[in-house]
Short mmCIF file of N, CA and C in Angstrom, two decimals:
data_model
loop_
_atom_site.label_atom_id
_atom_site.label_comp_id
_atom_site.label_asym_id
_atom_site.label_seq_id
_atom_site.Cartn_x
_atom_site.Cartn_y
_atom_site.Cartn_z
N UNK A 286 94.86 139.10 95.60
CA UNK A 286 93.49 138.96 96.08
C UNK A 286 92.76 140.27 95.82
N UNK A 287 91.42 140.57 95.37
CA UNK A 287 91.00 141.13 94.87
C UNK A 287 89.65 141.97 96.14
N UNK A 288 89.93 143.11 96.16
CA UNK A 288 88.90 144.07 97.31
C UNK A 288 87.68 142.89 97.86
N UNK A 289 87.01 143.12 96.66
CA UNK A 289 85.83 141.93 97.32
C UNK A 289 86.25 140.92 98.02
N UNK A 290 87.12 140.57 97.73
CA UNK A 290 86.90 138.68 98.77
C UNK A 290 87.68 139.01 99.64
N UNK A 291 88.77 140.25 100.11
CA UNK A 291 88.98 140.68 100.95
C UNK A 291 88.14 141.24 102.34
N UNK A 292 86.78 141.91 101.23
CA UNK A 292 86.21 142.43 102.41
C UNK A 292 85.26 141.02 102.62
N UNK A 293 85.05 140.32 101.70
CA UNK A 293 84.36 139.19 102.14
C UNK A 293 85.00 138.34 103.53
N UNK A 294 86.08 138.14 103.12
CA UNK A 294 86.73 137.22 104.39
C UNK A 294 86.72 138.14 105.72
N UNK A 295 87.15 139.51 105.63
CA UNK A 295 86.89 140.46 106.61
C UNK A 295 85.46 140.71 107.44
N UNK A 296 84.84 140.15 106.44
CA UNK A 296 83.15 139.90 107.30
C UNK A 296 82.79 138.60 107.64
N UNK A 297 83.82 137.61 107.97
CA UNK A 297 83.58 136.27 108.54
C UNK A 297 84.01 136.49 110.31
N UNK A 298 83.01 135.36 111.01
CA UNK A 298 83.47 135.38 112.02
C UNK A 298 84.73 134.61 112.08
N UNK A 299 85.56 134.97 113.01
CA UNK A 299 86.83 134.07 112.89
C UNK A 299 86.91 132.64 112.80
N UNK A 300 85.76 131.99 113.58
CA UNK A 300 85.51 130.45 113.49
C UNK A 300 84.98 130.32 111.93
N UNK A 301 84.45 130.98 111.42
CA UNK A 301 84.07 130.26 110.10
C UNK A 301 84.88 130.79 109.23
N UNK A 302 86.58 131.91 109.44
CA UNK A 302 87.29 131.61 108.85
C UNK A 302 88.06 130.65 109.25
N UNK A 303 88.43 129.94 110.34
CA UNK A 303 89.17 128.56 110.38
C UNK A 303 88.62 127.58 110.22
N UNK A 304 87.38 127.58 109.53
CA UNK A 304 86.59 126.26 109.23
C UNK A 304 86.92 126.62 107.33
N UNK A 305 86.75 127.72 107.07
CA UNK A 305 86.59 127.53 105.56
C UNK A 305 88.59 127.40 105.28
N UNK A 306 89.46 128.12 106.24
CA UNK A 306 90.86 127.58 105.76
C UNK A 306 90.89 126.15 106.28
N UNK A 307 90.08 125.23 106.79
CA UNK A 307 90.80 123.81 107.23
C UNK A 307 89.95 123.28 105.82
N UNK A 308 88.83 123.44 105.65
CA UNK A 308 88.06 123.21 104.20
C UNK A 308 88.95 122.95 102.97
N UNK A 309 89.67 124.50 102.73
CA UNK A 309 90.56 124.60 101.57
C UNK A 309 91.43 123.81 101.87
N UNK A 310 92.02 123.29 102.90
CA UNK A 310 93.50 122.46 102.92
C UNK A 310 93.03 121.26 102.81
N UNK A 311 92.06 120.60 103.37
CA UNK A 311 91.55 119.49 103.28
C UNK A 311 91.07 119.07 101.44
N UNK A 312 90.63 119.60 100.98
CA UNK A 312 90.02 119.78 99.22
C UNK A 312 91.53 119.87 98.85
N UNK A 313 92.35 120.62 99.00
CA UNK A 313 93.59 120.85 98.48
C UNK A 313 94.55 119.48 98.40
N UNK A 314 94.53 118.91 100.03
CA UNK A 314 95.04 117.76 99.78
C UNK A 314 94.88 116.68 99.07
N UNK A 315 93.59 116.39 98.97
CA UNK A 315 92.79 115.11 98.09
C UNK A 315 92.90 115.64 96.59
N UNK A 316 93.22 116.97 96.61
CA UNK A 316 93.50 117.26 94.81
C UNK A 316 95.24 117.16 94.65
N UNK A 317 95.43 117.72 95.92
CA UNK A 317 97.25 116.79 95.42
C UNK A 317 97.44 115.39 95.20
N UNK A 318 96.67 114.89 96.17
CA UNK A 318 96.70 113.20 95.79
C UNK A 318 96.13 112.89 94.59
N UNK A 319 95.05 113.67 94.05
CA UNK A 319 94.91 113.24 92.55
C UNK A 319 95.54 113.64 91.65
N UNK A 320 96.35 114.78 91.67
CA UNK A 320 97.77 115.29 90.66
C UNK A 320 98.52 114.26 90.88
N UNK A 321 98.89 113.17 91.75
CA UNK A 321 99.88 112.48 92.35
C UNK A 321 99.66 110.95 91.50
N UNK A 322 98.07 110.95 91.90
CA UNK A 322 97.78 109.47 90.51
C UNK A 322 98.01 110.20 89.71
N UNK A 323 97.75 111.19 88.62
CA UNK A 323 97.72 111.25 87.36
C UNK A 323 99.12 111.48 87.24
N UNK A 324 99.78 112.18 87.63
CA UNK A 324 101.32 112.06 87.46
C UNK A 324 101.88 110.58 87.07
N UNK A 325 101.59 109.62 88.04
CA UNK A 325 102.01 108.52 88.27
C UNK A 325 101.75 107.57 87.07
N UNK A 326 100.32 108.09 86.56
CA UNK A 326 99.67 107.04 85.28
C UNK A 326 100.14 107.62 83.71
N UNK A 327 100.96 109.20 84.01
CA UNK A 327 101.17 109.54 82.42
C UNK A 327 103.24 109.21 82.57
N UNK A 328 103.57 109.32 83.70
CA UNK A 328 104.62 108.66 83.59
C UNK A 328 105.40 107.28 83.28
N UNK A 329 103.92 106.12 83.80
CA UNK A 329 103.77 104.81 83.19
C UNK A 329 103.95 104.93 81.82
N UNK A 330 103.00 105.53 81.47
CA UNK A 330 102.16 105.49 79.80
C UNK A 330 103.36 106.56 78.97
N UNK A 331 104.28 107.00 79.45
CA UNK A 331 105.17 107.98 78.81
C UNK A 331 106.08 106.85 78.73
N UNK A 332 106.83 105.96 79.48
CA UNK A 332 107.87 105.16 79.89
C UNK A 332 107.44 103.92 78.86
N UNK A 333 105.99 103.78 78.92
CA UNK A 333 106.07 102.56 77.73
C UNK A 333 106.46 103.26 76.06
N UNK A 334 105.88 104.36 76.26
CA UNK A 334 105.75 104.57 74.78
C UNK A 334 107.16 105.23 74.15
N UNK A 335 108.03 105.71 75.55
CA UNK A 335 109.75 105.46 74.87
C UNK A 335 110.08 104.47 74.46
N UNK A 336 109.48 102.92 75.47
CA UNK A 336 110.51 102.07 75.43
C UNK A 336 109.79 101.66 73.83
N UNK A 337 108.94 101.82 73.58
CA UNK A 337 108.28 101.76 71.78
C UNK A 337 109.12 102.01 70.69
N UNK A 338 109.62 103.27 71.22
CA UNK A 338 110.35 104.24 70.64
C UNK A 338 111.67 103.81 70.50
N UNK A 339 112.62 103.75 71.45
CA UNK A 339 113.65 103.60 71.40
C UNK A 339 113.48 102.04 72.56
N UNK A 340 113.99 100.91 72.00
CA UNK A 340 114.48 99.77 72.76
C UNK A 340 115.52 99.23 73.11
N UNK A 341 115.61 99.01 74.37
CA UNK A 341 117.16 99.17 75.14
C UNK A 341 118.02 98.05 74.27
N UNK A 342 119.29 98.54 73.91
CA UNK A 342 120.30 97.71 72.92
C UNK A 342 120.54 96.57 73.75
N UNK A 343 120.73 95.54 73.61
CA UNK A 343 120.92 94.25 74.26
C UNK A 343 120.03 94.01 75.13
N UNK A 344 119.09 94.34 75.46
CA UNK A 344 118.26 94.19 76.19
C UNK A 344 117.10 92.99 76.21
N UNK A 345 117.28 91.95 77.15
CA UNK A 345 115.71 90.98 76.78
C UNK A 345 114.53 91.62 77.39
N UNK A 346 113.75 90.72 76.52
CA UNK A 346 112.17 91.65 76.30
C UNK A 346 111.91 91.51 78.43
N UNK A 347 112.25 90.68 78.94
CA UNK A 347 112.10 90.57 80.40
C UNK A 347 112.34 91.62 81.02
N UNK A 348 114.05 92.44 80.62
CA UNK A 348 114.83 92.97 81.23
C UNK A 348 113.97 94.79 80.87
N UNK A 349 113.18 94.91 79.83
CA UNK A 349 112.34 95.89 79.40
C UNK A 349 111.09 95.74 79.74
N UNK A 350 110.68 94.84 80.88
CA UNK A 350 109.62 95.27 81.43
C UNK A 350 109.38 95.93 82.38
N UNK A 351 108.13 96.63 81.98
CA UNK A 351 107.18 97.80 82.71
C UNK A 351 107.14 97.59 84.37
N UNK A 352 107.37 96.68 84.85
CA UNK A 352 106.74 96.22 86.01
C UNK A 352 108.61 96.33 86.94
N UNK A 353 109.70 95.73 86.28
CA UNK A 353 110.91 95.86 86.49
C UNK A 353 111.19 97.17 86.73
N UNK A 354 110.99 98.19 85.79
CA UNK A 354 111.39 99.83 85.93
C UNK A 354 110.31 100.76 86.65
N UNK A 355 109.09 100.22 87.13
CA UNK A 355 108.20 100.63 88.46
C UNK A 355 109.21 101.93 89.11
N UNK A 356 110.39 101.49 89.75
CA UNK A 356 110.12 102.40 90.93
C UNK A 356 111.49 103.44 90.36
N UNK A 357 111.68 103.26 89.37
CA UNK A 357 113.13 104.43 88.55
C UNK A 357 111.90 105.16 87.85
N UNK A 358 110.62 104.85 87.59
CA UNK A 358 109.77 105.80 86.55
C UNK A 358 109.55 106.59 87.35
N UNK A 359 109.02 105.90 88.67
CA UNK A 359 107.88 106.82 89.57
C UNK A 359 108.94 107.77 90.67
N UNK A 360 110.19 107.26 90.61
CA UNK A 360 110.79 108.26 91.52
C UNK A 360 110.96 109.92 90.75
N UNK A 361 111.04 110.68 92.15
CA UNK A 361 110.71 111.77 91.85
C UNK A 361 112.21 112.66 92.07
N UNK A 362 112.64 113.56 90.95
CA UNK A 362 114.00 113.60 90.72
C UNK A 362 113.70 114.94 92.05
N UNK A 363 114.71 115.64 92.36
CA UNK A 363 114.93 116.78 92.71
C UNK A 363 114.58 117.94 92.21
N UNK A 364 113.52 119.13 92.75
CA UNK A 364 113.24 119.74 92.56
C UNK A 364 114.75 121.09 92.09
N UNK A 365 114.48 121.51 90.93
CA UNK A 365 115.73 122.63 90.81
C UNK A 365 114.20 124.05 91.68
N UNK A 366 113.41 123.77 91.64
CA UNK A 366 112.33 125.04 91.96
C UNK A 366 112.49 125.04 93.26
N UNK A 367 112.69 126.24 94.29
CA UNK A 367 112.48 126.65 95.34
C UNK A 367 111.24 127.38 95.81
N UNK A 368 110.47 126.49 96.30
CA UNK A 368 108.88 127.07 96.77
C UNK A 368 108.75 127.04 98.45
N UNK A 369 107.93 128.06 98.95
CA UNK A 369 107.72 128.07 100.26
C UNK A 369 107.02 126.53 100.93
N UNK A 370 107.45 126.28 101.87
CA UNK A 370 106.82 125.20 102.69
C UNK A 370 105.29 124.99 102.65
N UNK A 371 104.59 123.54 102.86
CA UNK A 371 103.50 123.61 102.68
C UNK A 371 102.96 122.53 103.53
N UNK A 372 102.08 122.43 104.12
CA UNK A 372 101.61 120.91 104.87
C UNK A 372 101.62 120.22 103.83
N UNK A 373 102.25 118.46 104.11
CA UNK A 373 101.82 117.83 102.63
C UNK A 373 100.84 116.82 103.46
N UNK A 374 100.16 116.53 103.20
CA UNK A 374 99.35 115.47 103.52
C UNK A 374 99.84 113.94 102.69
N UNK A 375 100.28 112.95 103.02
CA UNK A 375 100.64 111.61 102.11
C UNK A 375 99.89 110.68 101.72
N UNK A 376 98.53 110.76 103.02
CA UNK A 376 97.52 109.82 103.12
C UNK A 376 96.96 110.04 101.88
N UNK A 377 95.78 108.62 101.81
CA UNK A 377 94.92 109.52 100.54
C UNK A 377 93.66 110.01 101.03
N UNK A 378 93.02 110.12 99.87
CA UNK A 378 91.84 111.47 100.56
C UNK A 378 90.74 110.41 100.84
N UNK A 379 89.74 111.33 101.60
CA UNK A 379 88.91 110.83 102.20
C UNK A 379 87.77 109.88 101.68
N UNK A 380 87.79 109.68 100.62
CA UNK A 380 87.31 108.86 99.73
C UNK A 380 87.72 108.51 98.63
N UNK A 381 87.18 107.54 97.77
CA UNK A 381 87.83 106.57 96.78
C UNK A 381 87.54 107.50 95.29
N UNK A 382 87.02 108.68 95.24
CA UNK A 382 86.31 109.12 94.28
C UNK A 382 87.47 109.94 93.31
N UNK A 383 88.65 110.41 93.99
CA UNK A 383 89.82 110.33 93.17
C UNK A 383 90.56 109.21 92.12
N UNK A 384 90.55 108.29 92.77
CA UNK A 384 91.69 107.21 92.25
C UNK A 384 90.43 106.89 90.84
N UNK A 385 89.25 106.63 91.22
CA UNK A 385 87.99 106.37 90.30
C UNK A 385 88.02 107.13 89.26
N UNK A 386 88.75 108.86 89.51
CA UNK A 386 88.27 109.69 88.47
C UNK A 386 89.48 109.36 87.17
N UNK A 387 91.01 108.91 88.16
CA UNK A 387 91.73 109.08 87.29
C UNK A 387 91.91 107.72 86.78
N UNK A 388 91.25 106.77 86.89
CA UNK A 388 91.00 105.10 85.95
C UNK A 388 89.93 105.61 85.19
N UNK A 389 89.09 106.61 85.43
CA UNK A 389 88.31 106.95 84.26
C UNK A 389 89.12 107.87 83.09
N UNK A 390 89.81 108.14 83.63
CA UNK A 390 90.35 109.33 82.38
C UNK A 390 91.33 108.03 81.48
N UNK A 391 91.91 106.41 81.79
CA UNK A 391 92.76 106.37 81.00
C UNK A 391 91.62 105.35 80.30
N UNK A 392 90.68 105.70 80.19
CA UNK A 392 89.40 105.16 79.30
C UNK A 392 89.86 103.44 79.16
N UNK A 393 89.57 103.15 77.90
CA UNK A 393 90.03 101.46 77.75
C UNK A 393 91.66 101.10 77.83
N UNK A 394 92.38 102.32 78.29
CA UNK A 394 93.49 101.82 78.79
C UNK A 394 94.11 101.25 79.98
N UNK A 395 94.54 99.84 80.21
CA UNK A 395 94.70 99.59 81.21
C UNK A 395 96.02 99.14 81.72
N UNK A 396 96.96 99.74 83.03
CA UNK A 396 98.08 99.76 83.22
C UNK A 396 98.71 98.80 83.19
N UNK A 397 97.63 96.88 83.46
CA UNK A 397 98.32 96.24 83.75
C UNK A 397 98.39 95.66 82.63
N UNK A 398 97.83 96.06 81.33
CA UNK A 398 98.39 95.52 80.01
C UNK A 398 98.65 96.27 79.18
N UNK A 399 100.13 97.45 79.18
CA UNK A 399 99.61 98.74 78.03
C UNK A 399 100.25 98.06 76.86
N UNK A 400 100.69 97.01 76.99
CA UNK A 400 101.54 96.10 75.42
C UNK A 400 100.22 95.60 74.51
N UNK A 401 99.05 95.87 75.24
CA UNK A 401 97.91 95.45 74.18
C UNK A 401 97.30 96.44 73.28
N UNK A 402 97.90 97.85 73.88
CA UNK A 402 96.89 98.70 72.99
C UNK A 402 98.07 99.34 72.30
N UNK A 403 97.52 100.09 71.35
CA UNK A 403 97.61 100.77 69.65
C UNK A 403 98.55 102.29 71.03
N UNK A 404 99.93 102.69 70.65
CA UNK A 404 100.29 103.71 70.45
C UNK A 404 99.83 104.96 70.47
N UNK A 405 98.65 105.07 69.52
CA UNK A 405 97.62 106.08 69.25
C UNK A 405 96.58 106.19 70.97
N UNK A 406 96.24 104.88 71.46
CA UNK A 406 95.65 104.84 72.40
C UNK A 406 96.15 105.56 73.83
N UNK A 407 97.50 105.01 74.14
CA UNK A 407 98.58 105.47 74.95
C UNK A 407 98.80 107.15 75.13
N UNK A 408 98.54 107.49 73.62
CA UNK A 408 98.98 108.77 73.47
C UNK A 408 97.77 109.95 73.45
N UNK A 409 96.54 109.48 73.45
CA UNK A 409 95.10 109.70 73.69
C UNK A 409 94.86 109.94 75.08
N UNK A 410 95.10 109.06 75.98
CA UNK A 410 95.53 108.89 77.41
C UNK A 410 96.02 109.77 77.91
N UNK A 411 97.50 109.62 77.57
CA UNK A 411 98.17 110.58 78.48
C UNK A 411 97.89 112.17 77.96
N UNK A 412 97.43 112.60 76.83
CA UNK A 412 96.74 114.02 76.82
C UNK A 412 95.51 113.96 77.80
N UNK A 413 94.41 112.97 77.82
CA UNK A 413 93.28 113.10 78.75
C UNK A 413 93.89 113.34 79.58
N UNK A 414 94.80 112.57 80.50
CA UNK A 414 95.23 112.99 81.86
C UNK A 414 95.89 114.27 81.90
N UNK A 415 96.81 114.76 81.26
CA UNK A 415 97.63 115.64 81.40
C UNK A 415 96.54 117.03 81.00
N UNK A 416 95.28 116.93 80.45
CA UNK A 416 94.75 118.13 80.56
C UNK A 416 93.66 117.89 81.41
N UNK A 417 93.39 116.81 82.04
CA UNK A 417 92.84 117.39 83.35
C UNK A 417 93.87 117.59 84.43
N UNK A 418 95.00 117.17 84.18
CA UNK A 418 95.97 117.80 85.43
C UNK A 418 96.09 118.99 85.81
N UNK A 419 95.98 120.05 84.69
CA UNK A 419 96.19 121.01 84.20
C UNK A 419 94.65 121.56 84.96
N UNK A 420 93.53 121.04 84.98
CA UNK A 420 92.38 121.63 85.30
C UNK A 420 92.52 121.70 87.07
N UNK A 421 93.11 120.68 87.17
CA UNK A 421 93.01 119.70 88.66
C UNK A 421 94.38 120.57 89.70
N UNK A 422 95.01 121.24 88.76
CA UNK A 422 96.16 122.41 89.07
C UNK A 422 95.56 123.93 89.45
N UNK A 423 94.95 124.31 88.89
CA UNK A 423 94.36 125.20 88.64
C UNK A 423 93.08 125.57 89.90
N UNK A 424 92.59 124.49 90.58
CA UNK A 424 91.89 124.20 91.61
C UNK A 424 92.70 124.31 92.62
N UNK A 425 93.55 123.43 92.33
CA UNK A 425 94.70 123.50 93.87
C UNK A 425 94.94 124.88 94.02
N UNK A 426 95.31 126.04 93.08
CA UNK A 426 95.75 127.09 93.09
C UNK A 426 95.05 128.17 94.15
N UNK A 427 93.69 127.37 93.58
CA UNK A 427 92.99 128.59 94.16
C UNK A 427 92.59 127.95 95.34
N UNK A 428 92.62 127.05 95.88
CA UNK A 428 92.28 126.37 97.48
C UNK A 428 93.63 127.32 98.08
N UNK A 429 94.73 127.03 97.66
CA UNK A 429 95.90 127.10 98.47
C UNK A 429 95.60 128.87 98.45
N UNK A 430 95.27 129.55 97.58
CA UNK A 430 95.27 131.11 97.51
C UNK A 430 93.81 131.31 99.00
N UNK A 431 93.02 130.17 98.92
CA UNK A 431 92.12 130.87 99.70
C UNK A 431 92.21 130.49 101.35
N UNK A 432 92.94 129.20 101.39
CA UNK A 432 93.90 129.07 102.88
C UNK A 432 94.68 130.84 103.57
N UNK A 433 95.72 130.64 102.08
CA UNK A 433 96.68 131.48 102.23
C UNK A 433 95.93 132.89 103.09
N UNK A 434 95.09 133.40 102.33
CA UNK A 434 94.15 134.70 102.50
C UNK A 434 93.71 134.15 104.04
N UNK A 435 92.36 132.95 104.22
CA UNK A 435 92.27 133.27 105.26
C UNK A 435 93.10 133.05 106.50
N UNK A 436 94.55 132.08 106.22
CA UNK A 436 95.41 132.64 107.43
C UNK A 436 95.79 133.97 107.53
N UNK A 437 96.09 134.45 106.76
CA UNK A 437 96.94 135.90 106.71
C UNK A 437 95.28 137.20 107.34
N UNK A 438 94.27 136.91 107.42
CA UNK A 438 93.20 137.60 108.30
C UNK A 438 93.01 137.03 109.40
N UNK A 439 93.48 136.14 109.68
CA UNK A 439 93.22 135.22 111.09
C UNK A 439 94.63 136.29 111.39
N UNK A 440 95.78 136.06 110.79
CA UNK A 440 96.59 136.85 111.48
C UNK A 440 96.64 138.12 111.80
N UNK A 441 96.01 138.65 110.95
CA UNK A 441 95.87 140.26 110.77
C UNK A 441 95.06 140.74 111.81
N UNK A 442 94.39 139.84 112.43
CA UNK A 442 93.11 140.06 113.26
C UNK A 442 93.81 139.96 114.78
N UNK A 443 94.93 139.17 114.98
CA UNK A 443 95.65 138.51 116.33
C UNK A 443 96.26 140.01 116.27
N UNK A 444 96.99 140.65 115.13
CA UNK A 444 98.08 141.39 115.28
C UNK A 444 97.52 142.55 115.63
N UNK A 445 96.07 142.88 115.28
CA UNK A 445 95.57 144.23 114.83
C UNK A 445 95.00 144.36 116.87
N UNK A 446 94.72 143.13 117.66
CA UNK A 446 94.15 142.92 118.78
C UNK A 446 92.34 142.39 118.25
N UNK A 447 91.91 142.57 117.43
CA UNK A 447 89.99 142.19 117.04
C UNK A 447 90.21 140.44 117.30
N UNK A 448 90.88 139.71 118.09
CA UNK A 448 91.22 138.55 118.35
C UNK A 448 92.08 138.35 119.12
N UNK A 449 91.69 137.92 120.12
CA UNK A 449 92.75 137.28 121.42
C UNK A 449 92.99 135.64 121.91
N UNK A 450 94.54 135.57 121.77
CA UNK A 450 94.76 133.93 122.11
C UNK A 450 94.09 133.87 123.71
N UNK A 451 93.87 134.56 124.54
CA UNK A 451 93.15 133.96 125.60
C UNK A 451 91.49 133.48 125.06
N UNK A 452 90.64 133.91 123.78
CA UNK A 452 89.75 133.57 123.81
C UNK A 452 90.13 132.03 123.09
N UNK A 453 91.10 132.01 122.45
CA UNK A 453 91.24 130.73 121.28
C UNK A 453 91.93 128.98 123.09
N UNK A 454 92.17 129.72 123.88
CA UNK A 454 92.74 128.83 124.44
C UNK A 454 91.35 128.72 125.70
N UNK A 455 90.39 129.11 125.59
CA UNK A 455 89.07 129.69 126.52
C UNK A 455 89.38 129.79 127.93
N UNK A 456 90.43 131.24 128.17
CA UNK A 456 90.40 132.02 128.85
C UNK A 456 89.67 132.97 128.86
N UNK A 457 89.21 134.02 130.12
CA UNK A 457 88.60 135.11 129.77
C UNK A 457 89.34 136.21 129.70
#
């Protein structure tokens, strides 16, 4: 974190730093839930365009459908990365304007028929998504950096005494 937005957050009253860290977590969450569709729609669109690629040996065209392997695509393997704890929020966000953004990104592609379109299309797709993921990452970063900051001055402020839990619980 960089002097300025240090002394910036240092010149907030404490309530409007726990309004701008519930802000960032709240924005943060509804952008995890939209990393969470787009994840979900380039893993579809990745899973068809193996099975393109390589088609399961003995396999009937039934036994290779998209709709059958649903929940082996979308499961999520084990992290080998060890990262600090985080609130996750599961719900989705507070409006529909996520799920909207990421049916716009797979343009005339549509999940519930990807056996109709051209390869080329599929593969058009999942770059749109995967580089706004990449944009939509990059946001989260900095929500979670600006939580992070203003808990760590909310704390700094309890520890230093310029803030007392008798005022937060409205004692005098």
């Amino acid at each position: 974190m960089d002097v300025s937005a240090i002394d910036e957050l240092a010149g907030l009253a404490l309530e409007q730093l726990r309004v701008l860290r519930r802000d960032a977590l709240e924005q943060e969450a509804d952008l995890s839930y939209l990393r969470r569709l787009l994840h979900g729609r380039m893993d579809i669109l990745r899973a068809e365009l193996q099975r393109r690629e390589i088609p399961l040996a003995g396999a009937s065209e039934a036994q290779c459908a998209l709709l059958d392997r649903l929940p082996a695509i979308l499961a999520d393997a084990p992290s080998a990365t060890r990262r600090p704890a985080r609130h996750l929020t599961l719900g989705p966000p507070r409006g529909e304007r996520y799920r909207l953004e990421a049916d716009a990104l797979m343009g005339d592609v549509q999940l519930a028929d990807l056996g109709a379109h051209a390869t080329a299309d599929l593969l058009a797709a999942v770059e749109r998504l995967a580089e706004y993921e990449r944009e939509v990452s990059d946001r989260r970063q900095t929500l979670q950096r600006t939580a992070d900051d203003c808990g760590a001055e909310i704390t700094r402020r309890y520890r230093e005494g310029e803030a007392r839990v008798e005022d937060l619980l409205g004692g005098s």
